[in-house]
Coordinates of C-alpha atoms in Angstrom, one line a residue:
M1 CA 95.1 95.8 95.4
L2 CA 99.0 95.0 94.5
Q3 CA 98.9 93.5 98.2
L4 CA 95.9 91.4 97.6
V5 CA 97.4 89.8 94.5
E6 CA 100.8 89.4 96.3
I7 CA 102.7 91.0 93.4
D8 CA 105.7 90.9 95.8
K9 CA 105.8 87.3 95.7
L10 CA 106.1 86.8 92.0
D11 CA 109.3 85.8 90.4
S12 CA 111.9 88.0 88.6
Y13 CA 110.8 86.6 85.2
E14 CA 107.2 87.6 86.1
I15 CA 107.9 91.2 87.1
T16 CA 110.5 93.7 87.4
R17 CA 111.2 95.7 90.6
Q18 CA 112.5 99.3 90.3
Y19 CA 112.7 102.6 92.1
G20 CA 109.7 103.8 93.2
F21 CA 108.0 107.5 93.3
C22 CA 109.9 108.7 96.3
P23 CA 113.1 106.4 96.9
S24 CA 114.6 107.6 100.1
S25 CA 118.3 107.5 101.1
F26 CA 116.9 106.2 104.5
I27 CA 115.5 102.9 102.9
E28 CA 117.7 100.1 102.6
N29 CA 115.5 98.7 99.6
P30 CA 114.2 101.5 97.4
N31 CA 112.8 99.2 94.8
T32 CA 109.1 99.5 95.8
A33 CA 107.7 99.6 92.3
Y34 CA 106.7 97.0 89.7
S35 CA 106.5 96.3 85.9
Y36 CA 104.5 93.2 85.1
H37 CA 105.6 90.9 82.3
R38 CA 103.7 87.4 82.6
G39 CA 102.6 84.6 84.9
D40 CA 98.9 84.9 85.1
K41 CA 98.9 85.3 88.9
L42 CA 97.7 88.8 89.4
K43 CA 94.2 87.8 90.1
L44 CA 91.9 86.8 92.9
P45 CA 88.1 85.9 93.4
T46 CA 86.1 89.0 94.3
E47 CA 84.8 87.2 97.4
K48 CA 88.5 87.4 98.6
A49 CA 89.2 90.7 97.3
F50 CA 86.0 92.5 98.6
P51 CA 84.5 90.4 101.5
T52 CA 82.2 93.0 102.6
I53 CA 79.7 95.2 100.9
F54 CA 81.4 97.5 98.4
P55 CA 80.8 101.3 99.2
Q56 CA 78.6 103.5 96.9
D57 CA 81.1 106.3 97.3
F58 CA 84.8 105.6 97.3
S59 CA 88.3 106.7 96.0
I60 CA 90.7 104.9 93.6
L61 CA 94.4 105.8 94.1
A62 CA 97.4 105.0 91.9
T63 CA 101.1 105.9 91.5
V64 CA 102.2 105.0 88.3
R65 CA 104.9 105.7 85.6
L66 CA 103.7 105.6 81.9
K67 CA 105.6 104.4 79.0
H68 CA 103.6 105.6 76.2
E69 CA 100.1 107.4 75.4
Q70 CA 98.4 104.1 74.8
I71 CA 95.2 103.8 77.0
Q72 CA 95.7 100.6 79.3
K73 CA 93.8 98.9 82.0
I74 CA 95.5 98.8 85.5
F75 CA 92.8 96.9 87.3
D76 CA 89.5 95.2 86.1
V77 CA 86.8 93.5 88.4
T78 CA 84.6 91.3 86.5
D79 CA 81.3 89.4 87.2
E80 CA 80.9 85.6 86.9
K81 CA 80.4 85.8 83.1
G82 CA 83.8 87.7 82.7
K83 CA 82.1 91.1 81.9
S84 CA 83.7 94.2 83.4
Q85 CA 82.0 95.9 86.6
L86 CA 84.8 98.2 87.7
A87 CA 87.8 99.1 85.9
M88 CA 90.4 101.9 85.4
S89 CA 92.4 102.6 82.6
I90 CA 95.2 105.1 82.3
G91 CA 97.1 106.5 79.2
N92 CA 96.7 109.8 77.3
N93 CA 93.2 109.6 78.8
I94 CA 92.0 108.4 82.0
V95 CA 88.9 106.2 82.0
L96 CA 86.5 104.9 84.7
H97 CA 84.5 101.8 83.9
Y98 CA 81.4 101.5 86.2
H99 CA 78.8 99.0 85.4
L100 CA 76.0 98.3 87.9
S101 CA 74.5 96.1 85.4
E102 CA 74.6 94.8 81.8
D103 CA 71.9 97.3 81.2
S104 CA 73.5 100.3 82.9
P105 CA 77.0 100.6 81.9
S106 CA 78.7 104.0 82.5
T107 CA 82.1 105.2 81.3
V108 CA 83.6 108.4 82.4
E109 CA 86.7 109.7 80.3
F110 CA 89.2 112.4 81.1
L111 CA 90.5 113.3 77.8
N112 CA 94.3 114.6 77.0
V113 CA 95.8 114.4 80.5
K114 CA 99.3 113.6 78.8
L115 CA 101.1 111.7 81.4
N116 CA 103.6 109.8 79.6
D117 CA 106.7 112.0 80.4
L118 CA 108.5 109.1 82.1
R119 CA 107.9 110.6 85.4
W120 CA 105.7 109.1 88.2
H121 CA 102.5 110.4 88.6
R122 CA 99.9 110.2 91.8
I123 CA 96.4 109.9 90.2
A124 CA 93.2 109.7 92.1
L125 CA 89.5 109.6 91.5
S126 CA 86.9 110.5 93.8
I127 CA 83.5 108.9 93.2
K128 CA 80.8 110.5 95.2
G129 CA 77.1 110.7 94.1
D130 CA 76.7 111.3 90.4
S131 CA 80.1 112.8 89.7
V132 CA 83.9 111.5 89.6
T133 CA 86.5 114.1 90.3
L134 CA 90.1 113.5 89.0
I135 CA 93.1 114.6 90.9
I136 CA 96.6 114.4 89.6
D137 CA 99.8 115.1 91.6
C138 CA 97.9 116.8 94.4
K139 CA 95.8 119.0 91.9
V140 CA 92.0 118.7 91.3
I141 CA 91.8 118.8 87.6
T142 CA 88.1 118.4 87.0
S143 CA 84.7 116.6 87.7
K144 CA 82.5 114.9 85.4
L145 CA 79.0 113.3 85.7
L146 CA 78.7 109.6 86.4
N147 CA 75.5 108.3 85.1
R148 CA 74.4 105.7 87.6
T149 CA 71.5 105.1 90.0
L150 CA 72.0 105.8 93.6
T151 CA 69.5 103.4 95.1
E152 CA 72.0 100.4 94.7
N153 CA 75.7 99.5 94.8
L154 CA 78.3 97.4 93.0
K155 CA 77.9 93.7 93.8
F156 CA 80.8 91.7 93.2
N157 CA 79.7 87.8 93.1
K158 CA 81.6 85.1 91.8
G159 CA 83.8 87.3 89.7
M160 CA 87.6 88.2 89.6
L161 CA 89.8 90.9 90.3
Y162 CA 92.7 91.3 87.7
V163 CA 95.6 93.6 88.3
L164 CA 97.9 94.6 85.4
Q165 CA 96.6 91.6 83.4
D166 CA 93.7 90.7 81.4
K167 CA 91.7 87.3 81.7
A168 CA 94.4 85.5 79.6
G169 CA 97.3 86.5 81.8
S170 CA 98.6 88.9 79.2
V171 CA 100.1 92.3 80.2
S172 CA 97.2 94.9 80.3
F173 CA 99.4 97.9 81.7
S174 CA 103.1 98.0 80.6
G175 CA 104.3 100.7 82.7
A176 CA 105.2 100.8 86.3
I177 CA 103.3 100.9 89.3
E178 CA 103.9 101.4 92.9
Q179 CA 100.6 101.8 94.5
L180 CA 96.9 100.8 93.7
L181 CA 94.2 101.3 96.5
I182 CA 90.5 101.6 96.7
I183 CA 89.6 103.7 99.6
P184 CA 85.9 103.4 101.1
T185 CA 85.4 107.2 101.2
P186 CA 85.3 109.8 98.4
S187 CA 87.6 112.0 100.7
G188 CA 90.5 109.4 100.3
A189 CA 91.4 111.0 96.8
Y190 CA 92.2 114.2 98.5
D191 CA 94.5 112.5 100.9
Q192 CA 96.5 110.7 98.5
C193 CA 99.5 113.3 98.7
T194 CA 99.3 113.6 102.5
I195 CA 98.3 110.4 104.0
Y196 CA 98.6 107.4 101.4
S197 CA 101.6 108.5 99.0
P198 CA 103.4 111.3 100.6
C199 CA 106.9 112.4 99.6
S200 CA 108.8 115.4 100.9
E201 CA 111.8 116.8 98.9
S202 CA 114.0 116.0 101.9
D203 CA 113.2 112.2 101.4
K204 CA 114.0 112.1 97.9
I205 CA 117.2 110.8 96.4
G206 CA 117.3 112.8 93.3
D207 CA 115.3 113.5 90.1
E208 CA 117.5 111.3 88.1
M209 CA 115.6 108.2 89.8
Q210 CA 112.4 109.4 88.5
L211 CA 113.7 108.6 85.1
Q212 CA 115.8 105.6 85.7
E213 CA 115.0 102.3 84.3
P214 CA 114.4 99.2 86.4
V215 CA 117.3 98.3 88.4
S216 CA 116.8 94.9 89.7
G217 CA 114.8 91.5 88.9

């Protein structure tokens, strides 16, 4: 989703570029992560963001570094009235917002995950049937019930996708982010550490970069 909203094209006063989760001595520019400040540009009509039928079962993958415990929304898909249909919030808790309609909102909350240690974390949600499974740093944490009907899918029509910002353009997530993906299979969450966000110890420059503040504009 970061590529969809073209975050890499923003100016230095709108975002800060910084070291990512797995900076490598073999990469010329290790500044692969972003912190959003302003600009109201990280948005896209849902017809462009999701041009095909949205899958019933899917995965959400994020590689993030939090600054504090406050729960903040990393993305939000809204309908034409501006009401949330699909969103994910991260902080001391991890929350999935899944609304098939105004009459059937569903929120799944994973409590006390405590990721605000200034280190990078790989977070994945696997949505399959009536359950949501949380995976953090390659380890399955737990599964919870997703109260939804299985006879219909999410339909995004004339809405908007917002990434790291709210509808007004203000910051909705103040941490750093390197990856944000929706994979059209529930198994994608289990492949985050091997396919979508791998990192071997031989590639990493060092632990000090995990804690380092932004280095470039």
